[in-house]
mmCIF file of C-alpha atoms in Angstrom:
data_model
loop_
_atom_site.group_PDB
_atom_site.id
_atom_site.type_symbol
_atom_site.label_atom_id
_atom_site.label_comp_id
_atom_site.label_asym_id
_atom_site.label_seq_id
_atom_site.Cartn_x
_atom_site.Cartn_y
_atom_site.Cartn_z
ATOM 1 C CA MET A 200 21.794 23.740 -43.079
ATOM 2 C CA THR A 201 20.645 25.694 -40.025
ATOM 3 C CA GLY A 202 22.013 28.509 -37.911
ATOM 4 C CA ILE A 203 23.649 30.357 -40.808
ATOM 5 C CA LYS A 204 23.478 34.133 -40.375
ATOM 6 C CA ALA A 205 26.058 35.169 -42.975
ATOM 7 C CA ILE A 206 27.659 33.878 -46.168
ATOM 8 C CA ALA A 207 31.161 34.859 -47.273
ATOM 9 C CA PHE A 208 31.434 34.465 -51.048
ATOM 10 C CA ASP A 209 34.748 34.214 -52.851
ATOM 11 C CA LEU A 210 34.832 36.474 -55.919
ATOM 12 C CA ASP A 211 37.286 35.297 -58.624
ATOM 13 C CA GLY A 212 35.941 32.017 -59.975
ATOM 14 C CA THR A 213 32.799 32.085 -57.824
ATOM 15 C CA ILE A 214 30.882 35.372 -58.175
ATOM 16 C CA TRP A 215 32.676 36.464 -61.331
ATOM 17 C CA PHE A 216 35.253 35.510 -63.929
ATOM 18 C CA GLY A 217 37.134 38.671 -64.800
ATOM 19 C CA GLU A 218 34.446 40.969 -66.188
ATOM 20 C CA GLN A 219 31.876 38.186 -66.595
ATOM 21 C CA VAL A 220 29.422 37.642 -63.739
ATOM 22 C CA ALA A 221 28.643 34.038 -62.746
ATOM 23 C CA ALA A 222 25.255 32.821 -63.954
ATOM 24 C CA GLY A 223 22.532 33.560 -61.420
ATOM 25 C CA ALA A 224 24.871 35.198 -58.904
ATOM 26 C CA PRO A 225 23.004 38.517 -58.420
ATOM 27 C CA GLU A 226 19.699 36.657 -58.127
ATOM 28 C CA LEU A 227 21.150 34.266 -55.540
ATOM 29 C CA VAL A 228 22.496 37.111 -53.426
ATOM 30 C CA SER A 229 19.136 38.903 -53.574
ATOM 31 C CA TYR A 230 17.376 35.674 -52.554
ATOM 32 C CA LEU A 231 19.684 35.163 -49.566
ATOM 33 C CA GLN A 232 19.341 38.757 -48.418
ATOM 34 C CA GLY A 233 15.568 38.367 -48.666
ATOM 35 C CA LYS A 234 15.837 35.504 -46.186
ATOM 36 C CA GLY A 235 17.697 37.748 -43.755
ATOM 37 C CA ILE A 236 21.163 36.327 -44.424
ATOM 38 C CA ARG A 237 24.000 38.833 -44.497
ATOM 39 C CA VAL A 238 26.175 38.520 -47.608
ATOM 40 C CA PHE A 239 29.895 39.301 -47.603
ATOM 41 C CA TYR A 240 32.393 39.313 -50.453
ATOM 42 C CA PHE A 241 35.894 37.907 -49.911
ATOM 43 C CA THR A 242 38.781 38.111 -52.344
ATOM 44 C CA ASN A 243 42.470 37.312 -52.178
ATOM 45 C CA ASN A 244 43.010 39.574 -55.187
ATOM 46 C CA SER A 245 44.955 42.513 -53.743
ATOM 47 C CA SER A 246 44.880 44.692 -56.853
ATOM 48 C CA LYS A 247 41.709 46.541 -55.828
ATOM 49 C CA SER A 248 40.655 48.417 -52.709
ATOM 50 C CA ARG A 249 37.381 47.730 -50.940
ATOM 51 C CA ARG A 250 35.921 50.771 -52.665
ATOM 52 C CA GLN A 251 36.964 49.557 -56.116
ATOM 53 C CA VAL A 252 35.601 46.051 -55.531
ATOM 54 C CA ALA A 253 32.295 47.472 -54.281
ATOM 55 C CA GLU A 254 32.068 49.597 -57.428
ATOM 56 C CA LYS A 255 32.632 46.539 -59.625
ATOM 57 C CA LEU A 256 30.007 44.552 -57.704
ATOM 58 C CA THR A 257 27.520 47.383 -58.167
ATOM 59 C CA ARG A 258 28.321 47.536 -61.877
ATOM 60 C CA MET A 259 27.613 43.799 -62.157
ATOM 61 C CA GLY A 260 24.187 43.982 -60.561
ATOM 62 C CA PHE A 261 24.910 43.551 -56.853
ATOM 63 C CA ALA A 262 24.226 46.065 -54.102
ATOM 64 C CA PRO A 263 27.015 45.689 -51.539
ATOM 65 C CA ARG A 264 26.500 47.569 -48.302
ATOM 66 C CA ALA A 265 29.177 49.393 -46.351
ATOM 67 C CA GLY A 266 31.705 47.030 -44.828
ATOM 68 C CA GLU A 267 30.573 43.901 -46.677
ATOM 69 C CA VAL A 268 33.675 43.661 -48.890
ATOM 70 C CA TYR A 269 36.873 42.097 -47.547
ATOM 71 C CA THR A 270 39.962 42.107 -49.753
ATOM 72 C CA SER A 271 43.469 40.922 -48.983
ATOM 73 C CA ALA A 272 44.645 44.500 -49.668
ATOM 74 C CA TYR A 273 42.302 45.827 -46.979
ATOM 75 C CA ALA A 274 43.209 43.034 -44.557
ATOM 76 C CA THR A 275 46.928 43.604 -45.125
ATOM 77 C CA ALA A 276 46.528 47.303 -44.350
ATOM 78 C CA VAL A 277 44.612 46.494 -41.157
ATOM 79 C CA TYR A 278 47.224 43.920 -40.160
ATOM 80 C CA ALA A 279 50.075 46.366 -40.755
ATOM 81 C CA ALA A 280 48.358 49.168 -38.837
ATOM 82 C CA GLU A 281 47.438 46.968 -35.878
ATOM 83 C CA ASN A 282 50.955 45.537 -35.659
ATOM 84 C CA GLY A 283 52.827 48.827 -35.920
ATOM 85 C CA VAL A 284 54.289 48.157 -39.369
ATOM 86 C CA GLN A 285 55.469 51.478 -40.823
ATOM 87 C CA ASP A 286 57.894 52.872 -43.408
ATOM 88 C CA VAL A 287 57.157 50.097 -45.886
ATOM 89 C CA TYR A 288 58.376 49.475 -49.403
ATOM 90 C CA CYS A 289 55.327 48.202 -51.274
ATOM 91 C CA ILE A 290 55.186 46.015 -54.349
ATOM 92 C CA GLY A 291 51.566 46.268 -55.401
ATOM 93 C CA SER A 292 48.787 48.150 -57.120
ATOM 94 C CA PRO A 293 47.216 51.578 -56.545
ATOM 95 C CA GLY A 294 44.374 49.756 -54.759
ATOM 96 C CA LEU A 295 46.764 48.338 -52.173
ATOM 97 C CA LEU A 296 48.424 51.733 -51.755
ATOM 98 C CA GLU A 297 44.972 53.275 -51.231
ATOM 99 C CA GLU A 298 44.231 50.855 -48.396
ATOM 100 C CA LEU A 299 47.615 51.373 -46.743
ATOM 101 C CA ALA A 300 47.162 55.153 -46.843
ATOM 102 C CA ALA A 301 43.632 54.873 -45.442
ATOM 103 C CA HIS A 302 45.005 52.977 -42.444
ATOM 104 C CA GLY A 303 47.893 55.339 -41.804
ATOM 105 C CA VAL A 304 50.650 53.028 -43.036
ATOM 106 C CA GLN A 305 53.482 55.110 -44.502
ATOM 107 C CA VAL A 306 54.866 53.884 -47.830
ATOM 108 C CA LEU A 307 58.377 54.860 -48.942
ATOM 109 C CA ASP A 308 59.876 54.814 -52.436
ATOM 110 C CA ASP A 309 63.403 54.358 -51.083
ATOM 111 C CA GLU A 310 64.031 50.712 -50.223
ATOM 112 C CA GLU A 311 67.113 51.692 -48.227
ATOM 113 C CA ALA A 312 65.004 53.820 -45.878
ATOM 114 C CA ALA A 313 62.140 51.309 -45.643
ATOM 115 C CA ARG A 314 61.815 49.083 -42.584
ATOM 116 C CA ALA A 315 59.354 46.507 -43.947
ATOM 117 C CA LEU A 316 58.245 44.945 -47.237
ATOM 118 C CA ILE A 317 54.630 44.459 -48.315
ATOM 119 C CA ILE A 318 53.954 42.324 -51.394
ATOM 120 C CA GLY A 319 50.730 42.377 -53.389
ATOM 121 C CA LEU A 320 49.678 41.691 -56.960
ATOM 122 C CA ASP A 321 51.669 44.011 -59.230
ATOM 123 C CA VAL A 322 51.083 43.761 -62.984
ATOM 124 C CA GLU A 323 54.182 45.928 -63.550
ATOM 125 C CA PHE A 324 56.474 43.769 -61.403
ATOM 126 C CA ASN A 325 59.951 43.637 -62.921
ATOM 127 C CA TYR A 326 63.605 42.894 -62.221
ATOM 128 C CA THR A 327 64.193 46.296 -60.633
ATOM 129 C CA ARG A 328 61.409 45.774 -58.099
ATOM 130 C CA LEU A 329 62.627 42.240 -57.445
ATOM 131 C CA ALA A 330 66.111 43.605 -56.707
ATOM 132 C CA LYS A 331 64.683 46.189 -54.297
ATOM 133 C CA ALA A 332 62.684 43.505 -52.491
ATOM 134 C CA LEU A 333 65.808 41.356 -52.257
ATOM 135 C CA ARG A 334 67.638 44.269 -50.661
ATOM 136 C CA LEU A 335 65.031 44.509 -47.899
ATOM 137 C CA LEU A 336 65.261 40.770 -47.230
ATOM 138 C CA GLN A 337 69.046 41.065 -47.170
ATOM 139 C CA ARG A 338 68.730 43.763 -44.501
ATOM 140 C CA GLY A 339 66.491 41.503 -42.405
ATOM 141 C CA CYS A 340 63.323 43.576 -42.811
ATOM 142 C CA PRO A 341 60.006 41.808 -42.133
ATOM 143 C CA ALA A 342 58.071 40.816 -45.264
ATOM 144 C CA ILE A 343 54.278 40.590 -45.421
ATOM 145 C CA ALA A 344 52.428 39.109 -48.407
ATOM 146 C CA CYS A 345 48.808 39.809 -49.270
ATOM 147 C CA ASN A 346 48.402 36.156 -50.287
ATOM 148 C CA ARG A 347 50.119 33.170 -51.886
ATOM 149 C CA ASP A 348 47.716 32.519 -54.774
ATOM 150 C CA ARG A 349 49.702 31.231 -57.759
ATOM 151 C CA ASN A 350 47.075 32.401 -60.228
ATOM 152 C CA TYR A 351 43.447 33.444 -60.548
ATOM 153 C CA PRO A 352 40.706 32.730 -63.125
ATOM 154 C CA VAL A 353 39.371 35.222 -65.654
ATOM 155 C CA GLU A 354 37.132 34.933 -68.718
ATOM 156 C CA ASN A 355 37.257 32.044 -71.213
ATOM 157 C CA ASP A 356 38.882 29.566 -68.785
ATOM 158 C CA ARG A 357 42.111 31.586 -68.710
ATOM 159 C CA LEU A 358 44.405 31.998 -65.719
ATOM 160 C CA LEU A 359 46.578 34.979 -64.853
ATOM 161 C CA PRO A 360 49.616 34.946 -62.526
ATOM 162 C CA GLY A 361 48.672 35.817 -58.961
ATOM 163 C CA CYS A 362 50.365 37.500 -56.038
ATOM 164 C CA GLY A 363 51.854 34.154 -55.000
ATOM 165 C CA ALA A 364 53.915 34.013 -58.185
ATOM 166 C CA ILE A 365 55.536 37.328 -57.242
ATOM 167 C CA VAL A 366 56.002 36.201 -53.640
ATOM 168 C CA ALA A 367 57.708 33.010 -54.843
ATOM 169 C CA ALA A 368 60.156 34.978 -57.001
ATOM 170 C CA ILE A 369 61.059 37.245 -54.089
ATOM 171 C CA GLU A 370 61.453 34.341 -51.664
ATOM 172 C CA GLU A 371 63.613 32.415 -54.096
ATOM 173 C CA SER A 372 65.874 35.428 -54.646
ATOM 174 C CA PHE A 373 67.173 35.197 -51.060
ATOM 175 C CA GLY A 374 66.152 31.691 -49.997
ATOM 176 C CA VAL A 375 63.772 32.784 -47.238
ATOM 177 C CA LYS A 376 60.011 32.799 -46.701
ATOM 178 C CA VAL A 377 57.902 35.877 -46.053
ATOM 179 C CA ASP A 378 57.046 36.378 -42.399
ATOM 180 C CA TYR A 379 53.271 36.419 -42.858
ATOM 181 C CA ALA A 380 50.726 35.898 -45.645
ATOM 182 C CA VAL A 381 47.492 37.691 -44.775
ATOM 183 C CA GLY A 382 44.983 36.260 -47.254
ATOM 184 C CA LYS A 383 43.294 32.887 -47.625
ATOM 185 C CA PRO A 384 43.852 30.161 -46.457
ATOM 186 C CA ASN A 385 45.015 32.201 -43.467
ATOM 187 C CA THR A 386 42.008 32.971 -41.253
ATOM 188 C CA TYR A 387 42.801 36.655 -40.733
ATOM 189 C CA MET A 388 39.998 37.966 -42.983
ATOM 190 C CA MET A 389 37.528 35.657 -41.222
ATOM 191 C CA GLU A 390 38.746 36.949 -37.875
ATOM 192 C CA LEU A 391 38.087 40.502 -39.051
ATOM 193 C CA LEU A 392 34.604 39.583 -40.281
ATOM 194 C CA SER A 393 33.733 37.796 -37.036
ATOM 195 C CA ARG A 394 35.034 40.706 -34.966
ATOM 196 C CA ASP A 395 33.427 43.438 -37.077
ATOM 197 C CA TRP A 396 29.980 41.863 -37.189
ATOM 198 C CA LYS A 397 29.993 39.864 -33.930
ATOM 199 C CA LEU A 398 29.384 36.562 -35.705
ATOM 200 C CA ALA A 399 30.321 33.158 -34.297
ATOM 201 C CA ASN A 400 32.338 30.783 -36.471
ATOM 202 C CA GLN A 401 29.450 28.372 -37.047
ATOM 203 C CA GLU A 402 27.158 31.222 -38.111
ATOM 204 C CA ILE A 403 29.279 31.973 -41.202
ATOM 205 C CA LEU A 404 29.159 29.854 -44.367
ATOM 206 C CA VAL A 405 32.128 30.154 -46.741
ATOM 207 C CA VAL A 406 31.460 29.574 -50.460
ATOM 208 C CA GLY A 407 34.300 29.304 -52.959
ATOM 209 C CA ASP A 408 35.796 27.457 -55.904
ATOM 210 C CA THR A 409 39.256 26.652 -54.527
ATOM 211 C CA TYR A 410 39.747 23.874 -51.992
ATOM 212 C CA THR A 411 43.258 24.887 -50.943
ATOM 213 C CA SER A 412 42.248 28.518 -50.411
ATOM 214 C CA ASP A 413 38.562 29.074 -49.628
ATOM 215 C CA ILE A 414 37.720 25.720 -48.074
ATOM 216 C CA GLU A 415 40.998 25.393 -46.194
ATOM 217 C CA MET A 416 40.399 28.832 -44.657
ATOM 218 C CA ALA A 417 36.951 27.714 -43.517
ATOM 219 C CA ARG A 418 38.370 24.481 -42.082
ATOM 220 C CA ARG A 419 41.028 26.333 -40.102
ATOM 221 C CA PHE A 420 38.492 28.847 -38.812
ATOM 222 C CA GLY A 421 35.995 26.162 -37.879
ATOM 223 C CA CYS A 422 33.068 27.259 -40.015
ATOM 224 C CA PRO A 423 30.954 25.366 -42.586
ATOM 225 C CA SER A 424 31.790 25.618 -46.273
ATOM 226 C CA VAL A 425 30.556 24.905 -49.784
ATOM 227 C CA LEU A 426 32.893 24.146 -52.682
ATOM 228 C CA ILE A 427 31.744 25.014 -56.205
ATOM 229 C CA SER A 428 33.059 22.223 -58.426
ATOM 230 C CA ALA A 429 31.661 20.345 -61.399
ATOM 231 C CA GLU A 430 33.811 17.326 -60.521
ATOM 232 C CA PRO A 431 33.967 15.188 -57.358
ATOM 233 C CA LYS A 432 36.660 16.197 -54.869
ATOM 234 C CA PRO A 433 37.688 13.198 -52.724
ATOM 235 C CA GLU A 434 39.839 15.466 -50.537
ATOM 236 C CA ALA A 435 36.819 17.662 -49.718
ATOM 237 C CA ALA A 436 35.024 15.217 -47.441
ATOM 238 C CA GLU A 437 34.433 17.844 -44.746
ATOM 239 C CA THR A 438 32.686 20.297 -47.081
ATOM 240 C CA ILE A 439 29.553 20.313 -49.220
ATOM 241 C CA VAL A 440 30.279 20.179 -52.958
ATOM 242 C CA VAL A 441 27.818 21.610 -55.497
ATOM 243 C CA ALA A 442 28.190 21.874 -59.251
ATOM 244 C CA ARG A 443 26.770 25.379 -59.674
ATOM 245 C CA LEU A 444 26.579 28.522 -57.593
ATOM 246 C CA ALA A 445 22.791 28.549 -57.991
ATOM 247 C CA ASP A 446 22.627 25.221 -56.118
ATOM 248 C CA ILE A 447 23.274 27.140 -52.887
ATOM 249 C CA ARG A 448 19.532 27.879 -52.819
ATOM 250 C CA LYS A 449 18.844 24.211 -52.052
ATOM 251 C CA LEU A 450 20.981 24.372 -48.916
ATOM 252 C CA ILE A 451 19.549 27.479 -47.260
#
């Protein structure tokens, strides 16, 4: 594999599983950086800000540099700011609120005064918040989702409900779809990376564990990809499949 200047690693299920780092991941990143390849960290998980994700990476033995972390919370805040989305009612975590504030997006507690809805992962999501989201849809306000991931992997082969599960509940409550989903497989985070670092599509390698998210994003963006999977994936003919993250060394 030639011409690769940067690698965008998925986090949940690729670099880590909850609080457990993937075997050999820090060593692989150090090896790649030693070969002059820029390493970026991509996650659809909107519960943490860039700062919080960078802190977790550092805690786990990585050394992320400024601007190398891309989260769907960060990307959603950038998207909202660049598209003039203001006065939003936000279903999400403190990390998402941190990113919105950093990009000058005003968040309101009053759903009747809000003019847009932003939906992220919210571990305290409940019927009251669902009803408030429904009210915004009923009023015809635009709705933006951080991502549509049904779930995400953590330790011991467990799954937890993702942002997409919350999005689905909100959509079903009024029978409409959100206007835009920022995260993977949408290419918006890749567009930001390419723009920020002046990288061409073919110079970026995407590595992830989910075909419908990571690899589909790479396919849409037109960049090479590697799927981490212990089992053959007949549908993944256009990507390289390896059994372990450490096998990336053989490709670079």
